[in-house]
Amino acid sequence: MDPLTIALDLAGELERSGIRSVFGYGWWVLPATKLAHALGAALLFGCLVPMNLRMLGVWRSAPLHDLARVLVRSSLVGGLVAIVSGVLLLSLNARGYVQNEMMWWKAGFFVAALLNALALRFVPAWRYLARVDSRGTIRRFRWAGLIGLVAWGGVMVCGQLINF
């Protein structure tokens, strides 16, 4: 079986699952879910842009540890809202989304962004931010910031192009 056939089968299962029955509760559920998805993505992206810019070396007077403490946690909340609402929206037409090339690009950028964030967690300097003067930046942080901006930007752009 080829990957597209597997993805279409899984998408069909998602469409047939009880997840989409949540939209039967009222006329307002679909617009509220779309709004939640947009607000979650905005919070995620709005927190990650300044964080990644700081890792690139912008705003050196602001300690990286202080920004990370607030922005990373806030971006996690936005990401969780975006993912949950995104799965709900996906359940309405999963097979159609699987056949949309922009959805695959969005997924690829999303995986790259997550892997970048996870890899950053294993950098010893990241774990010791609270113990050092974190007003500077290092090469690994600059690379993570650049990759993060490109990957999360790709997620946002592709997400907008899915419906066009």
Short mmCIF file of N, CA and C in Angstrom, two decimals:
data_model
loop_
_atom_site.label_atom_id
_atom_site.label_comp_id
_atom_site.label_asym_id
_atom_site.label_seq_id
_atom_site.Cartn_x
_atom_site.Cartn_y
_atom_site.Cartn_z
N MET A 1 0.84 -1.20 0.00
CA MET A 1 0.00 0.00 0.00
C MET A 1 0.87 1.25 0.00
N ASP A 2 0.50 2.20 -0.80
CA ASP A 2 1.27 3.43 -0.84
C ASP A 2 0.81 4.38 0.28
N PRO A 3 1.65 5.33 0.65
CA PRO A 3 1.34 6.23 1.77
C PRO A 3 0.05 7.04 1.57
N LEU A 4 -0.24 7.45 0.33
CA LEU A 4 -1.45 8.21 0.09
C LEU A 4 -2.70 7.38 0.37
N THR A 5 -2.68 6.12 -0.03
CA THR A 5 -3.81 5.23 0.24
C THR A 5 -4.01 5.04 1.74
N ILE A 6 -2.92 4.87 2.47
CA ILE A 6 -3.01 4.74 3.92
C ILE A 6 -3.57 6.01 4.53
N ALA A 7 -3.07 7.17 4.08
CA ALA A 7 -3.55 8.45 4.60
C ALA A 7 -5.03 8.64 4.30
N LEU A 8 -5.46 8.26 3.09
CA LEU A 8 -6.88 8.39 2.74
C LEU A 8 -7.74 7.47 3.60
N ASP A 9 -7.26 6.26 3.86
CA ASP A 9 -8.00 5.34 4.73
C ASP A 9 -8.14 5.90 6.14
N LEU A 10 -7.04 6.43 6.67
CA LEU A 10 -7.09 7.03 8.01
C LEU A 10 -8.00 8.25 8.03
N ALA A 11 -7.95 9.04 6.97
CA ALA A 11 -8.82 10.21 6.89
C ALA A 11 -10.29 9.80 6.85
N GLY A 12 -10.58 8.74 6.12
CA GLY A 12 -11.96 8.22 6.10
C GLY A 12 -12.42 7.78 7.47
N GLU A 13 -11.53 7.15 8.21
CA GLU A 13 -11.86 6.73 9.58
C GLU A 13 -12.14 7.94 10.47
N LEU A 14 -11.34 8.99 10.30
CA LEU A 14 -11.56 10.21 11.08
C LEU A 14 -12.91 10.83 10.74
N GLU A 15 -13.25 10.85 9.46
CA GLU A 15 -14.55 11.41 9.05
C GLU A 15 -15.71 10.60 9.61
N ARG A 16 -15.54 9.29 9.71
CA ARG A 16 -16.62 8.42 10.21
C ARG A 16 -16.66 8.35 11.74
N SER A 17 -15.65 8.88 12.39
CA SER A 17 -15.61 8.82 13.85
C SER A 17 -16.67 9.75 14.44
N GLY A 18 -16.87 9.64 15.69
CA GLY A 18 -17.86 10.47 16.38
C GLY A 18 -17.39 11.89 16.63
N ILE A 19 -16.15 12.19 16.28
CA ILE A 19 -15.60 13.52 16.54
C ILE A 19 -16.43 14.60 15.87
N ARG A 20 -16.82 14.37 14.65
CA ARG A 20 -17.52 15.42 13.92
C ARG A 20 -18.94 15.65 14.41
N SER A 21 -19.44 14.76 15.25
CA SER A 21 -20.79 14.95 15.77
C SER A 21 -20.88 16.18 16.69
N VAL A 22 -19.75 16.69 17.15
CA VAL A 22 -19.75 17.89 17.99
C VAL A 22 -20.36 19.08 17.25
N PHE A 23 -20.29 19.08 15.92
CA PHE A 23 -20.83 20.19 15.14
C PHE A 23 -22.35 20.16 15.07
N GLY A 24 -22.97 19.10 15.53
CA GLY A 24 -24.42 19.01 15.54
C GLY A 24 -25.06 19.69 16.74
N TYR A 25 -24.26 20.20 17.67
CA TYR A 25 -24.81 20.82 18.87
C TYR A 25 -25.42 22.19 18.64
N GLY A 26 -25.10 22.82 17.55
CA GLY A 26 -25.68 24.13 17.26
C GLY A 26 -24.97 24.80 16.10
N TRP A 27 -25.62 25.82 15.58
CA TRP A 27 -25.08 26.55 14.43
C TRP A 27 -23.76 27.25 14.77
N TRP A 28 -23.55 27.53 16.02
CA TRP A 28 -22.41 28.32 16.47
C TRP A 28 -21.12 27.50 16.64
N VAL A 29 -21.21 26.18 16.62
CA VAL A 29 -20.04 25.35 16.93
C VAL A 29 -18.96 25.48 15.85
N LEU A 30 -19.35 25.45 14.59
CA LEU A 30 -18.36 25.56 13.51
C LEU A 30 -17.66 26.92 13.53
N PRO A 31 -18.39 28.04 13.59
CA PRO A 31 -17.68 29.33 13.66
C PRO A 31 -16.81 29.46 14.92
N ALA A 32 -17.28 28.92 16.04
CA ALA A 32 -16.49 28.98 17.27
C ALA A 32 -15.22 28.14 17.14
N THR A 33 -15.30 27.01 16.47
CA THR A 33 -14.12 26.15 16.27
C THR A 33 -13.13 26.83 15.34
N LYS A 34 -13.63 27.46 14.28
CA LYS A 34 -12.74 28.19 13.38
C LYS A 34 -12.06 29.35 14.10
N LEU A 35 -12.82 30.05 14.95
CA LEU A 35 -12.25 31.15 15.72
C LEU A 35 -11.20 30.64 16.70
N ALA A 36 -11.49 29.54 17.37
CA ALA A 36 -10.52 28.96 18.31
C ALA A 36 -9.24 28.58 17.58
N HIS A 37 -9.38 28.01 16.38
CA HIS A 37 -8.20 27.62 15.60
C HIS A 37 -7.37 28.86 15.23
N ALA A 38 -8.05 29.91 14.78
CA ALA A 38 -7.34 31.13 14.41
C ALA A 38 -6.67 31.78 15.62
N LEU A 39 -7.38 31.84 16.75
CA LEU A 39 -6.80 32.45 17.95
C LEU A 39 -5.66 31.62 18.52
N GLY A 40 -5.80 30.29 18.49
CA GLY A 40 -4.72 29.43 18.96
C GLY A 40 -3.48 29.59 18.10
N ALA A 41 -3.67 29.62 16.78
CA ALA A 41 -2.53 29.81 15.88
C ALA A 41 -1.91 31.19 16.06
N ALA A 42 -2.75 32.20 16.28
CA ALA A 42 -2.22 33.55 16.50
C ALA A 42 -1.40 33.62 17.79
N LEU A 43 -1.88 33.00 18.85
CA LEU A 43 -1.13 32.98 20.10
C LEU A 43 0.19 32.23 19.94
N LEU A 44 0.12 31.08 19.29
CA LEU A 44 1.32 30.29 19.05
C LEU A 44 2.35 31.10 18.25
N PHE A 45 1.93 31.60 17.12
CA PHE A 45 2.84 32.33 16.23
C PHE A 45 3.29 33.65 16.85
N GLY A 46 2.35 34.32 17.53
CA GLY A 46 2.66 35.60 18.16
C GLY A 46 3.68 35.48 19.28
N CYS A 47 3.73 34.34 19.93
CA CYS A 47 4.74 34.11 20.97
C CYS A 47 6.05 33.62 20.39
N LEU A 48 5.98 32.81 19.35
CA LEU A 48 7.19 32.21 18.81
C LEU A 48 8.02 33.18 17.96
N VAL A 49 7.38 34.15 17.32
CA VAL A 49 8.15 35.10 16.52
C VAL A 49 9.11 35.90 17.39
N PRO A 50 8.64 36.55 18.48
CA PRO A 50 9.63 37.27 19.29
C PRO A 50 10.65 36.35 19.96
N MET A 51 10.24 35.14 20.31
CA MET A 51 11.18 34.20 20.93
C MET A 51 12.28 33.83 19.94
N ASN A 52 11.91 33.52 18.72
CA ASN A 52 12.89 33.15 17.71
C ASN A 52 13.76 34.35 17.31
N LEU A 53 13.15 35.53 17.24
CA LEU A 53 13.95 36.72 16.94
C LEU A 53 14.97 36.98 18.06
N ARG A 54 14.56 36.75 19.28
CA ARG A 54 15.49 36.94 20.41
C ARG A 54 16.65 35.95 20.32
N MET A 55 16.35 34.70 19.94
CA MET A 55 17.41 33.72 19.79
C MET A 55 18.36 34.09 18.65
N LEU A 56 17.83 34.81 17.65
CA LEU A 56 18.68 35.28 16.56
C LEU A 56 19.59 36.43 16.99
N GLY A 57 19.27 37.05 18.13
CA GLY A 57 20.12 38.13 18.63
C GLY A 57 19.43 39.47 18.76
N VAL A 58 18.16 39.56 18.39
CA VAL A 58 17.41 40.80 18.55
C VAL A 58 17.07 40.97 20.03
N TRP A 59 17.02 42.21 20.51
CA TRP A 59 16.66 42.53 21.90
C TRP A 59 17.61 41.87 22.90
N ARG A 60 18.88 42.02 22.69
CA ARG A 60 19.88 41.39 23.57
C ARG A 60 19.76 41.85 25.02
N SER A 61 19.18 43.02 25.25
CA SER A 61 19.07 43.49 26.64
C SER A 61 18.03 42.70 27.43
N ALA A 62 17.13 42.02 26.74
CA ALA A 62 16.12 41.20 27.41
C ALA A 62 16.70 39.80 27.62
N PRO A 63 16.83 39.36 28.86
CA PRO A 63 17.37 38.02 29.10
C PRO A 63 16.52 36.94 28.43
N LEU A 64 17.17 36.06 27.74
CA LEU A 64 16.49 34.98 27.02
C LEU A 64 15.66 34.12 27.98
N HIS A 65 16.19 33.87 29.15
CA HIS A 65 15.47 33.05 30.12
C HIS A 65 14.13 33.67 30.50
N ASP A 66 14.10 34.97 30.72
CA ASP A 66 12.86 35.64 31.11
C ASP A 66 11.82 35.57 29.99
N LEU A 67 12.25 35.80 28.77
CA LEU A 67 11.33 35.70 27.63
C LEU A 67 10.84 34.28 27.45
N ALA A 68 11.75 33.33 27.53
CA ALA A 68 11.38 31.92 27.32
C ALA A 68 10.36 31.46 28.35
N ARG A 69 10.53 31.88 29.59
CA ARG A 69 9.62 31.45 30.65
C ARG A 69 8.17 31.82 30.33
N VAL A 70 7.95 32.99 29.76
CA VAL A 70 6.60 33.44 29.44
C VAL A 70 6.16 32.98 28.05
N LEU A 71 7.00 33.21 27.06
CA LEU A 71 6.58 32.97 25.67
C LEU A 71 6.45 31.50 25.31
N VAL A 72 7.33 30.66 25.83
CA VAL A 72 7.25 29.23 25.48
C VAL A 72 5.98 28.62 26.08
N ARG A 73 5.68 28.95 27.31
CA ARG A 73 4.45 28.42 27.93
C ARG A 73 3.21 28.93 27.24
N SER A 74 3.20 30.20 26.89
CA SER A 74 2.04 30.77 26.19
C SER A 74 1.87 30.14 24.82
N SER A 75 2.98 29.89 24.13
CA SER A 75 2.89 29.27 22.81
C SER A 75 2.37 27.84 22.91
N LEU A 76 2.69 27.16 24.00
CA LEU A 76 2.16 25.80 24.19
C LEU A 76 0.64 25.81 24.33
N VAL A 77 0.12 26.80 25.04
CA VAL A 77 -1.34 26.92 25.17
C VAL A 77 -1.96 27.18 23.80
N GLY A 78 -1.38 28.12 23.05
CA GLY A 78 -1.89 28.41 21.71
C GLY A 78 -1.80 27.21 20.80
N GLY A 79 -0.70 26.47 20.89
CA GLY A 79 -0.54 25.27 20.07
C GLY A 79 -1.56 24.20 20.41
N LEU A 80 -1.83 24.02 21.68
CA LEU A 80 -2.81 23.02 22.10
C LEU A 80 -4.21 23.38 21.58
N VAL A 81 -4.58 24.65 21.70
CA VAL A 81 -5.88 25.10 21.19
C VAL A 81 -5.95 24.91 19.68
N ALA A 82 -4.88 25.26 18.97
CA ALA A 82 -4.85 25.13 17.51
C ALA A 82 -4.93 23.66 17.08
N ILE A 83 -4.26 22.78 17.79
CA ILE A 83 -4.27 21.37 17.42
C ILE A 83 -5.64 20.74 17.66
N VAL A 84 -6.21 20.98 18.83
CA VAL A 84 -7.53 20.39 19.14
C VAL A 84 -8.59 20.91 18.17
N SER A 85 -8.63 22.21 17.96
CA SER A 85 -9.62 22.76 17.03
C SER A 85 -9.31 22.32 15.59
N GLY A 86 -8.04 22.18 15.25
CA GLY A 86 -7.66 21.73 13.92
C GLY A 86 -8.12 20.31 13.64
N VAL A 87 -8.01 19.43 14.62
CA VAL A 87 -8.48 18.05 14.45
C VAL A 87 -10.01 18.05 14.27
N LEU A 88 -10.70 18.88 15.03
CA LEU A 88 -12.16 18.97 14.86
C LEU A 88 -12.50 19.43 13.44
N LEU A 89 -11.82 20.46 12.96
CA LEU A 89 -12.09 20.94 11.60
C LEU A 89 -11.68 19.91 10.55
N LEU A 90 -10.58 19.23 10.78
CA LEU A 90 -10.12 18.19 9.86
C LEU A 90 -11.15 17.08 9.71
N SER A 91 -11.86 16.77 10.79
CA SER A 91 -12.83 15.67 10.77
C SER A 91 -13.98 15.94 9.81
N LEU A 92 -14.20 17.19 9.44
CA LEU A 92 -15.30 17.52 8.52
C LEU A 92 -15.01 17.11 7.08
N ASN A 93 -13.74 17.15 6.68
CA ASN A 93 -13.38 16.83 5.30
C ASN A 93 -11.95 16.31 5.24
N ALA A 94 -11.65 15.31 6.02
CA ALA A 94 -10.27 14.81 6.13
C ALA A 94 -9.72 14.30 4.81
N ARG A 95 -10.55 13.57 4.05
CA ARG A 95 -10.05 13.04 2.77
C ARG A 95 -9.71 14.17 1.80
N GLY A 96 -10.50 15.22 1.82
CA GLY A 96 -10.20 16.38 0.97
C GLY A 96 -8.89 17.04 1.35
N TYR A 97 -8.65 17.17 2.66
CA TYR A 97 -7.40 17.77 3.12
C TYR A 97 -6.20 16.89 2.79
N VAL A 98 -6.36 15.59 2.90
CA VAL A 98 -5.25 14.68 2.58
C VAL A 98 -4.84 14.81 1.12
N GLN A 99 -5.78 15.12 0.27
CA GLN A 99 -5.49 15.26 -1.16
C GLN A 99 -5.01 16.67 -1.53
N ASN A 100 -4.96 17.56 -0.57
CA ASN A 100 -4.52 18.94 -0.80
C ASN A 100 -3.01 19.03 -0.54
N GLU A 101 -2.26 19.41 -1.54
CA GLU A 101 -0.81 19.48 -1.43
C GLU A 101 -0.35 20.44 -0.33
N MET A 102 -1.08 21.54 -0.14
CA MET A 102 -0.70 22.51 0.89
C MET A 102 -0.79 21.92 2.29
N MET A 103 -1.71 20.98 2.49
CA MET A 103 -1.82 20.34 3.80
C MET A 103 -0.57 19.52 4.09
N TRP A 104 -0.01 18.88 3.08
CA TRP A 104 1.22 18.11 3.26
C TRP A 104 2.40 19.04 3.55
N TRP A 105 2.46 20.19 2.86
CA TRP A 105 3.51 21.16 3.14
C TRP A 105 3.37 21.69 4.57
N LYS A 106 2.13 21.98 4.97
CA LYS A 106 1.90 22.47 6.33
C LYS A 106 2.36 21.42 7.35
N ALA A 107 2.02 20.18 7.12
CA ALA A 107 2.43 19.11 8.03
C ALA A 107 3.95 18.98 8.08
N GLY A 108 4.60 19.11 6.93
CA GLY A 108 6.06 19.03 6.89
C GLY A 108 6.71 20.16 7.67
N PHE A 109 6.23 21.38 7.48
CA PHE A 109 6.75 22.51 8.24
C PHE A 109 6.49 22.33 9.74
N PHE A 110 5.31 21.80 10.07
CA PHE A 110 4.95 21.58 11.47
C PHE A 110 5.91 20.57 12.13
N VAL A 111 6.19 19.49 11.43
CA VAL A 111 7.11 18.48 11.96
C VAL A 111 8.51 19.09 12.12
N ALA A 112 8.95 19.85 11.14
CA ALA A 112 10.27 20.50 11.23
C ALA A 112 10.33 21.45 12.42
N ALA A 113 9.26 22.21 12.64
CA ALA A 113 9.22 23.15 13.76
C ALA A 113 9.26 22.41 15.10
N LEU A 114 8.51 21.32 15.20
CA LEU A 114 8.52 20.55 16.45
C LEU A 114 9.86 19.90 16.70
N LEU A 115 10.46 19.33 15.67
CA LEU A 115 11.79 18.72 15.84
C LEU A 115 12.83 19.76 16.24
N ASN A 116 12.73 20.96 15.67
CA ASN A 116 13.64 22.04 16.04
C ASN A 116 13.49 22.40 17.51
N ALA A 117 12.25 22.52 17.96
CA ALA A 117 12.00 22.86 19.37
C ALA A 117 12.49 21.75 20.30
N LEU A 118 12.25 20.51 19.91
CA LEU A 118 12.72 19.39 20.74
C LEU A 118 14.24 19.32 20.79
N ALA A 119 14.88 19.54 19.66
CA ALA A 119 16.34 19.51 19.61
C ALA A 119 16.93 20.62 20.48
N LEU A 120 16.28 21.76 20.50
CA LEU A 120 16.75 22.87 21.33
C LEU A 120 16.73 22.50 22.81
N ARG A 121 15.77 21.72 23.21
CA ARG A 121 15.67 21.30 24.62
C ARG A 121 16.86 20.46 25.06
N PHE A 122 17.54 19.82 24.13
CA PHE A 122 18.67 18.97 24.47
C PHE A 122 20.01 19.71 24.43
N VAL A 123 19.99 20.98 24.05
CA VAL A 123 21.21 21.78 24.05
C VAL A 123 21.51 22.14 25.51
N PRO A 124 22.69 21.76 26.02
CA PRO A 124 22.99 22.05 27.43
C PRO A 124 22.82 23.52 27.80
N ALA A 125 23.19 24.43 26.91
CA ALA A 125 23.07 25.86 27.21
C ALA A 125 21.62 26.27 27.47
N TRP A 126 20.67 25.61 26.82
CA TRP A 126 19.26 25.93 27.03
C TRP A 126 18.82 25.56 28.45
N ARG A 127 19.31 24.43 28.92
CA ARG A 127 18.92 23.97 30.26
C ARG A 127 19.50 24.85 31.37
N TYR A 128 20.58 25.56 31.06
CA TYR A 128 21.23 26.38 32.08
C TYR A 128 20.92 27.86 31.94
N LEU A 129 19.92 28.22 31.17
CA LEU A 129 19.61 29.64 30.96
C LEU A 129 19.33 30.36 32.26
N ALA A 130 18.65 29.72 33.19
CA ALA A 130 18.28 30.37 34.45
C ALA A 130 19.52 30.67 35.31
N ARG A 131 20.61 29.98 35.08
CA ARG A 131 21.80 30.12 35.93
C ARG A 131 22.85 31.06 35.37
N VAL A 132 22.65 31.53 34.15
CA VAL A 132 23.67 32.38 33.52
C VAL A 132 23.03 33.69 33.06
N ASP A 133 23.87 34.62 32.71
CA ASP A 133 23.40 35.87 32.13
C ASP A 133 23.01 35.56 30.68
N SER A 134 21.73 35.49 30.40
CA SER A 134 21.26 35.04 29.08
C SER A 134 20.90 36.22 28.18
N ARG A 135 21.69 37.29 28.25
CA ARG A 135 21.43 38.42 27.38
C ARG A 135 22.13 38.29 26.03
N GLY A 136 22.95 37.32 25.88
CA GLY A 136 23.62 37.08 24.60
C GLY A 136 22.91 35.98 23.84
N THR A 137 23.59 35.42 22.88
CA THR A 137 23.07 34.28 22.13
C THR A 137 24.26 33.45 21.66
N ILE A 138 23.99 32.23 21.29
CA ILE A 138 25.05 31.35 20.78
C ILE A 138 24.64 30.86 19.41
N ARG A 139 25.58 30.26 18.72
CA ARG A 139 25.33 29.80 17.34
C ARG A 139 24.13 28.86 17.26
N ARG A 140 24.04 27.90 18.18
CA ARG A 140 22.93 26.94 18.14
C ARG A 140 21.59 27.64 18.34
N PHE A 141 21.54 28.66 19.20
CA PHE A 141 20.30 29.40 19.40
C PHE A 141 19.94 30.19 18.14
N ARG A 142 20.96 30.75 17.49
CA ARG A 142 20.69 31.50 16.25
C ARG A 142 20.12 30.58 15.17
N TRP A 143 20.71 29.38 15.04
CA TRP A 143 20.19 28.42 14.05
C TRP A 143 18.76 28.00 14.41
N ALA A 144 18.52 27.73 15.68
CA ALA A 144 17.18 27.32 16.12
C ALA A 144 16.17 28.43 15.87
N GLY A 145 16.58 29.68 16.09
CA GLY A 145 15.69 30.81 15.83
C GLY A 145 15.36 30.94 14.36
N LEU A 146 16.36 30.80 13.51
CA LEU A 146 16.13 30.90 12.07
C LEU A 146 15.24 29.75 11.57
N ILE A 147 15.56 28.54 11.99
CA ILE A 147 14.75 27.38 11.58
C ILE A 147 13.33 27.54 12.10
N GLY A 148 13.19 28.00 13.33
CA GLY A 148 11.86 28.19 13.91
C GLY A 148 11.04 29.21 13.14
N LEU A 149 11.64 30.33 12.79
CA LEU A 149 10.91 31.36 12.02
C LEU A 149 10.46 30.82 10.67
N VAL A 150 11.35 30.13 9.98
CA VAL A 150 11.00 29.58 8.66
C VAL A 150 9.93 28.50 8.79
N ALA A 151 10.10 27.59 9.74
CA ALA A 151 9.16 26.47 9.87
C ALA A 151 7.79 26.95 10.32
N TRP A 152 7.72 27.76 11.38
CA TRP A 152 6.41 28.23 11.84
C TRP A 152 5.78 29.18 10.83
N GLY A 153 6.60 29.98 10.15
CA GLY A 153 6.07 30.82 9.07
C GLY A 153 5.49 29.97 7.96
N GLY A 154 6.16 28.87 7.63
CA GLY A 154 5.64 27.95 6.61
C GLY A 154 4.32 27.33 7.03
N VAL A 155 4.20 26.97 8.30
CA VAL A 155 2.93 26.43 8.81
C VAL A 155 1.81 27.45 8.61
N MET A 156 2.08 28.69 8.97
CA MET A 156 1.04 29.73 8.87
C MET A 156 0.67 30.02 7.41
N VAL A 157 1.67 30.15 6.55
CA VAL A 157 1.39 30.45 5.14
C VAL A 157 0.64 29.30 4.48
N CYS A 158 1.10 28.08 4.68
CA CYS A 158 0.44 26.93 4.08
C CYS A 158 -0.96 26.75 4.62
N GLY A 159 -1.15 27.04 5.92
CA GLY A 159 -2.49 26.96 6.49
C GLY A 159 -3.46 27.91 5.81
N GLN A 160 -2.98 29.08 5.43
CA GLN A 160 -3.84 30.03 4.72
C GLN A 160 -4.07 29.62 3.28
N LEU A 161 -3.10 28.94 2.68
CA LEU A 161 -3.23 28.55 1.27
C LEU A 161 -4.05 27.28 1.07
N ILE A 162 -4.35 26.56 2.14
CA ILE A 162 -5.11 25.31 2.01
C ILE A 162 -6.48 25.54 1.38
N ASN A 163 -7.12 26.62 1.73
CA ASN A 163 -8.48 26.85 1.26
C ASN A 163 -8.55 27.57 -0.09
N PHE A 164 -7.41 27.95 -0.66
CA PHE A 164 -7.45 28.66 -1.93
C PHE A 164 -7.33 27.74 -3.09
#
